[in-house]
Structures are given as C-alpha cells and as structure tokens.
Coordinates of C-alpha atoms in Angstrom, one line a residue:
M298 CA 38.8 39.0 62.6
Q299 CA 39.3 39.3 66.3
R300 CA 42.6 38.4 68.0
L301 CA 41.8 36.5 71.3
R302 CA 45.2 35.5 72.6
D303 CA 48.9 35.5 71.5
R304 CA 51.0 33.7 74.1
N305 CA 54.7 32.7 74.1
G306 CA 55.8 29.6 75.7
G307 CA 58.4 26.8 75.2
G308 CA 59.9 28.4 72.1
R309 CA 56.5 28.1 70.4
R310 CA 53.7 30.7 70.1
I311 CA 50.1 29.7 70.6
R312 CA 47.7 31.9 68.7
A313 CA 43.9 31.9 68.9
L314 CA 41.8 34.0 66.5
L315 CA 38.0 34.4 66.1
I316 CA 37.0 34.5 62.5
G317 CA 33.3 34.8 62.1
T318 CA 32.0 32.0 64.3
S319 CA 35.1 29.8 64.0
L320 CA 37.7 29.6 66.7
V321 CA 41.0 29.0 65.0
L322 CA 44.0 27.7 67.0
S323 CA 47.5 27.8 65.6
T324 CA 51.0 27.0 66.8
V325 CA 54.0 28.7 65.3
S326 CA 57.7 28.2 66.3
A327 CA 59.3 31.3 67.7
G328 CA 60.9 33.4 64.9
A329 CA 59.4 31.3 62.2
A330 CA 57.3 32.6 59.4
E331 CA 53.7 31.8 59.8
P332 CA 52.4 29.5 57.1
A333 CA 49.1 30.5 55.5
L334 CA 46.0 28.4 55.9
V335 CA 44.9 26.9 52.6
T336 CA 41.2 26.7 53.0
P337 CA 39.3 24.7 50.3
T338 CA 36.5 26.4 48.5
M339 CA 33.1 25.6 50.0
K340 CA 31.0 24.0 47.3
L341 CA 27.5 22.7 47.0
P342 CA 26.7 20.1 44.3
G343 CA 25.9 22.0 41.1
Q344 CA 26.7 25.4 42.5
L345 CA 29.8 27.3 43.8
L346 CA 28.3 29.1 46.8
K347 CA 30.9 31.0 48.7
P348 CA 34.7 30.8 48.2
V349 CA 36.7 31.1 51.4
E350 CA 39.9 33.0 50.9
P351 CA 43.1 31.7 52.6
H352 CA 44.0 33.9 55.5
P353 CA 47.7 34.7 56.1
D354 CA 47.5 34.7 59.9
V355 CA 46.0 31.3 60.7
T356 CA 46.9 27.7 60.3
T357 CA 45.8 24.2 61.0
M358 CA 42.8 23.4 63.1
E359 CA 39.3 25.0 63.1
I360 CA 36.8 24.5 65.9
R361 CA 33.3 25.5 64.7
A362 CA 31.1 27.2 67.2
A363 CA 28.0 25.1 68.0
E364 CA 25.8 28.1 68.8
G365 CA 25.2 31.4 67.2
L366 CA 25.8 30.6 63.6
T367 CA 25.8 33.7 61.4
N368 CA 24.4 33.7 57.9
D369 CA 27.0 32.5 55.4
T370 CA 24.6 32.2 52.5
T371 CA 22.2 34.6 50.8
A372 CA 18.8 33.9 49.5
G373 CA 20.0 34.5 46.0
E374 CA 22.8 31.9 46.3
I375 CA 20.4 29.4 47.7
T376 CA 18.0 30.0 44.8
A377 CA 20.8 29.6 42.3
A378 CA 22.1 26.4 43.9
L379 CA 18.7 24.8 43.8
F380 CA 18.0 25.9 40.3
N381 CA 21.3 24.7 38.9
A382 CA 21.1 21.3 40.7
K383 CA 17.7 20.3 39.4
P384 CA 18.7 19.6 35.7
A385 CA 21.6 17.4 36.8
G386 CA 19.5 15.6 39.3
A387 CA 21.9 16.5 42.1
S388 CA 21.0 17.1 45.7
V389 CA 22.1 20.4 47.4
D390 CA 23.8 20.3 50.7
F391 CA 23.3 23.2 53.1
S392 CA 24.3 21.3 56.2
G393 CA 25.5 23.4 59.1
R394 CA 24.7 26.6 57.3
G395 CA 23.4 29.8 58.8
L396 CA 20.1 30.5 56.9
K397 CA 18.5 32.9 59.3
H398 CA 15.8 35.5 58.6
L399 CA 15.8 34.8 54.8
D400 CA 12.9 34.8 52.4
L401 CA 13.0 31.3 51.0
S402 CA 9.2 31.1 50.2
E403 CA 8.0 28.9 47.4
L404 CA 11.5 27.3 46.8
D405 CA 11.8 23.6 46.0
F406 CA 14.2 22.0 48.5
K407 CA 13.1 18.4 47.8
G408 CA 15.8 16.0 48.7
A409 CA 18.2 18.7 50.0
R410 CA 20.5 18.3 53.0
L411 CA 20.0 20.9 55.8
T412 CA 21.2 18.9 58.8
R413 CA 22.1 21.1 61.8
S414 CA 21.4 24.2 59.8
D415 CA 20.1 27.4 61.5
V416 CA 16.9 28.5 59.8
F417 CA 15.7 30.8 62.6
G418 CA 13.1 33.3 61.5
T419 CA 13.2 32.3 57.9
D420 CA 10.1 32.5 55.6
L421 CA 9.3 29.0 54.2
T422 CA 5.8 29.9 52.9
K423 CA 4.8 27.3 50.3
A424 CA 8.3 25.9 50.3
N425 CA 8.6 22.2 49.3
L426 CA 10.8 20.5 51.8
A427 CA 9.6 16.9 51.0
K428 CA 12.2 14.3 51.8
T429 CA 14.7 16.9 52.9
D430 CA 17.2 16.0 55.7
L431 CA 16.7 18.5 58.5
A432 CA 18.0 16.4 61.4
G433 CA 19.1 18.6 64.3
A434 CA 18.1 21.8 62.4
R435 CA 16.9 24.9 64.2
L436 CA 13.5 26.0 62.7
D437 CA 12.4 28.3 65.5
R438 CA 10.2 31.2 64.6
T439 CA 10.0 30.2 60.9
V440 CA 7.0 30.9 58.7
L441 CA 5.5 27.6 57.6
T442 CA 2.3 28.6 55.9
F443 CA 1.5 25.9 53.3
A444 CA 5.0 24.4 53.7
N445 CA 5.4 20.7 52.7
F446 CA 7.6 18.5 54.9
A447 CA 6.1 15.2 53.8
G448 CA 8.7 12.4 54.3
A449 CA 11.3 14.8 55.6
N450 CA 13.8 13.8 58.3
L451 CA 13.6 16.3 61.3
E452 CA 14.9 14.0 64.0
G453 CA 16.1 16.1 66.9
A454 CA 15.2 19.4 65.3
T455 CA 13.5 22.3 67.1
L456 CA 10.4 24.1 65.9
M457 CA 9.8 26.7 68.6
R458 CA 6.9 29.1 68.0
P459 CA 6.6 28.8 64.2
T460 CA 4.1 31.0 62.4
I461 CA 1.5 28.9 60.6
Y462 CA -1.1 31.3 59.3
S463 CA -1.0 34.4 57.1
D464 CA -3.3 36.4 59.2
L465 CA -5.3 36.4 62.5
R466 CA -8.1 34.3 61.0
S467 CA -6.0 31.2 61.6
D468 CA -7.3 29.3 58.6
W469 CA -6.4 25.7 59.3
R470 CA -6.1 25.1 55.5
E471 CA -2.9 27.0 55.5
A472 CA -1.2 24.7 58.0
P473 CA 1.9 22.8 57.0
V474 CA 2.1 19.0 56.2
F475 CA 4.4 16.6 58.0
D476 CA 2.9 13.4 56.7
N477 CA 5.2 10.3 56.9
A478 CA 8.0 12.5 58.3
N479 CA 10.5 11.5 60.9
L480 CA 10.1 13.9 63.9
R481 CA 11.6 11.7 66.6
G482 CA 12.7 13.7 69.6
V483 CA 11.6 17.0 68.1
R484 CA 11.0 20.0 70.4
L485 CA 7.8 21.7 69.2
T486 CA 5.9 24.7 70.7
G487 CA 3.4 27.2 69.6
R488 CA 0.0 27.3 67.8
I489 CA 0.0 24.8 65.0
D490 CA -3.8 24.1 64.7
G491 CA -4.8 22.0 61.6
T492 CA -1.3 20.6 60.9
S493 CA -1.1 17.1 59.4
F494 CA 1.2 14.5 60.9
K495 CA -0.4 11.4 59.3
G496 CA 1.8 8.4 59.3
A497 CA 4.7 10.4 60.9
D498 CA 7.1 9.1 63.6
L499 CA 6.8 11.5 66.5
S500 CA 8.3 9.1 69.1
G501 CA 9.6 11.2 72.0
L502 CA 8.1 14.4 70.7
D503 CA 8.0 17.2 73.3
F504 CA 5.0 19.5 72.9
S505 CA 4.8 20.5 76.5
P506 CA 5.2 24.1 77.7
H507 CA 8.0 23.3 80.2
E508 CA 11.2 25.1 80.1
P509 CA 14.1 24.6 82.5
R510 CA 14.1 27.0 85.4
A511 CA 10.8 28.6 84.3
D512 CA 7.5 28.9 86.2
I513 CA 5.0 26.9 84.1
S514 CA 2.1 29.2 85.1
F515 CA 3.7 32.0 82.9
L516 CA 4.3 29.8 79.9
P517 CA 1.9 30.0 76.9
R518 CA -0.1 27.0 76.1
N519 CA 0.6 25.0 73.0
F520 CA -2.2 24.5 70.5
C521 CA -2.6 21.7 68.0
R522 CA -6.4 21.7 67.6
G523 CA -7.7 19.7 64.7
C524 CA -4.3 18.2 64.0
R525 CA -4.2 14.9 62.2
F526 CA -2.1 12.2 63.7
D527 CA -3.9 9.2 62.0
G528 CA -1.6 6.2 61.9
A529 CA 1.3 8.1 63.5
T530 CA 3.8 6.7 66.0
L531 CA 3.8 8.9 69.2
A532 CA 5.3 6.5 71.7
G533 CA 6.6 8.4 74.7
A534 CA 5.4 11.8 73.3
N535 CA 4.7 14.6 75.8
F536 CA 1.6 16.7 75.3
D537 CA 1.3 17.9 78.8
D538 CA -1.0 21.0 79.2
A539 CA -1.5 21.3 75.4
S540 CA -4.8 21.8 73.6
L541 CA -5.5 19.0 71.2
A542 CA -9.2 19.6 70.9
M543 CA -10.8 18.0 67.7
A544 CA -7.5 16.3 66.8
S545 CA -7.5 12.8 65.3
F546 CA -5.3 9.9 66.6
A547 CA -7.2 7.2 64.6
G548 CA -4.9 4.1 64.5
A549 CA -2.0 6.0 66.2
N550 CA 0.4 4.4 68.6
L551 CA 0.4 6.5 71.7
S552 CA 1.9 4.0 74.1
G553 CA 3.6 5.6 77.0
A554 CA 2.6 9.2 76.0
R555 CA 1.9 11.9 78.5
L556 CA -1.5 13.7 78.1
T557 CA -1.7 15.1 81.6
R558 CA -3.9 18.2 81.9
T559 CA -4.4 18.1 78.1
D560 CA -7.5 19.3 76.3
L561 CA -8.7 16.2 74.5
S562 CA -12.3 17.3 74.0
R563 CA -13.8 15.8 70.8
V564 CA -10.6 13.9 70.0
D565 CA -10.9 10.8 67.8
F566 CA -9.0 7.9 69.3
T567 CA -10.6 5.2 67.1
G568 CA -8.2 2.2 67.0
A569 CA -5.4 4.0 68.8
D570 CA -3.0 2.2 71.1
V571 CA -3.1 4.0 74.5
T572 CA -1.1 1.4 76.5
G573 CA 0.5 3.2 79.5
V574 CA -0.8 6.7 78.5
D575 CA -1.1 9.1 81.3
F576 CA -4.5 10.9 81.2
A577 CA -4.3 12.5 84.7
G578 CA -6.2 15.8 84.6
A579 CA -7.0 15.6 80.9
D580 CA -10.4 16.8 79.6
L581 CA -12.0 14.0 77.6
A582 CA -15.3 15.7 77.0
D583 CA -16.9 14.0 73.9
A584 CA -13.6 12.2 73.0
D585 CA -14.1 8.8 71.5
L586 CA -12.3 6.1 73.5
R587 CA -14.6 3.3 72.7
Q588 CA -12.4 1.3 70.3
V589 CA -8.9 2.0 71.7
K590 CA -6.3 -0.6 72.6
G591 CA -4.7 -0.9 76.0
L592 CA -7.1 1.3 77.9
E593 CA -6.9 -1.0 80.9
S594 CA -3.2 -0.1 81.4
A595 CA -3.7 3.6 80.9
K596 CA -2.8 5.8 83.9
G597 CA -4.7 8.6 85.6
L598 CA -8.1 7.9 84.2
G599 CA -9.6 8.4 87.7
L600 CA -8.2 11.9 87.6
A601 CA -9.4 12.7 84.1
L602 CA -12.3 15.1 83.5
N603 CA -15.5 14.0 81.6
L604 CA -14.3 10.4 81.2
E605 CA -17.9 9.1 81.2
R606 CA -18.6 11.2 78.1
A607 CA -15.7 9.6 76.3
L608 CA -16.9 6.0 76.9
R609 CA -20.6 6.2 76.2

C-alpha cells in the first residue's frame, strides 16, 4: 500500500491510497475513528479465486485503474476454476482480470467471460476459446499457435504482434481459427499468415501499420498471406500496406475497405463485394476480380499495379 495524500480541510480529512492498481479515496471526520472497508470476497462461478481481506485504513469508493493491470490470478487458480465449473455447467468470469505472461496452453475456456481482461504475453497454445467473450480484451504478444476462437466475441480487442508459429518454419497449419467470430473494431498487427476468419465479422478492423506520431517507413509490415476470409464481413476494414498474398475473400463483403498499397497478388475475390474499396497502389498481380460485385464504384483502380492481370 502506498499513501498518496492525507489532507485536512473543513473538519474532514481526505485520504487517498494506492492499493495495487486501485486508487481508493476516503473521507473521515476529524478526530473520528476510521471505519474499515468491508470488501466482498471476489468469486468466480464454481470457484473461490482470491479473497480480498478488509483493510483497516480505507473506506468507501474504489476507482479501478484502466491501464497497467497487475496479475491478480495465477495459472493454477484459472485451471481450478475452469475444471470445477465444467461439471456444473457454469461459465467462468475473468472479466477485468490481469492474466499477463501466464501459461494457459491447452485449457478449455469455452463460453468463459474475459471482457476487458489483460492477457498480454500469455501462452494460449491449443487453448479452446470458442464462444468466449473477450470484448475489449488486450491480447497483445500472446502465443496463439493452434488456438481456437471460433464464435468468440473480440469486439474492440487488441491483438498486437501475436506469435502464431512454434518455430521459424512458419507452418500455416499452426495458425489460429477465428471462424464466425466477432472482431468488429479490432486492432491487429503482426504476421498471422494462414489464419482463418471464415464467416467472421471484421467490420472496422484495423490491420494497418500506422501508429500515432510514428514514421510509417520505420513500421514493420503486417502479413496475412493465405488467410481465409470467405464469407466474412469486412466493411470499412483497413488493410493499408499489408501483405495479403494468396488470401481468399470469396463471397466476402469488403464494401468501403481500404486496400491501398496492399499486396493482393493471387488473391481470390470470387463473388466478393468491393463496392467503394480503395485499391490505390495495390498490387493485383494474378488476383481474381472477374466475378466481384461493385467493381465499377471501387476507387484507385487507375493507380493499382497489374490490374490487367486481375481482369483477364
């Protein structure tokens, strides 16, 4: 516990204390005994995870820090919670928890709640996260080899520079699955070649290398070569400067998406809706644009490379 301020004024004393990542404010009348904060035990369905002991120095209102969550859960406690919840058919709630740098490989999280959780640097190799709620979660630098996110809700989450492969051979068969998942507004960067997003909603996805106040020439390119977006919704998605070579957008909705300076060589757009898509500077070598919808309203085709090879 760190004392931040203890100020007298108006016959009442205002006290601020920092406990972990919680800023706790309390007001106590001058000369009065300070009441103890009775903090309820923090529970997960089916598992007592971590009791929070009452602290004699604090009262009333807690303001949780939005950034820099520290771990408040161990891998062993997570495993026990998941194991105990399954027989009862209960779902486990890890919302808002700090789960950073843990080994959670091969665990079954199906149906669990992890909204706004901080999973930075955690190993999720072969983990089953199907139909989990990860809205607003931080999944940066996670290990996602063979991970299953089918039907999961990741709206507004961040996946910055995840590790997809177990070694330098970059075997696409090890890539994670996000089929039919909700990835609306997700911020995604890194090398995720071979990942499947079939039937997923990626509206507003940002897969561009742009960072505020950064020189784009020094930012690494994002790679999603051979990725499957068949039947996916990508309205308004941003793939600027990415490499999507050999990807498939068959039957996908790309209306209003940005594909400027994107490597689209050998991409399959069969039956895709490209209404309003910006292709300026994109490389369309051997891409298939012959059966797309809305091509007449697409932007930047005159500035695209190898367009004639995509239309023959």
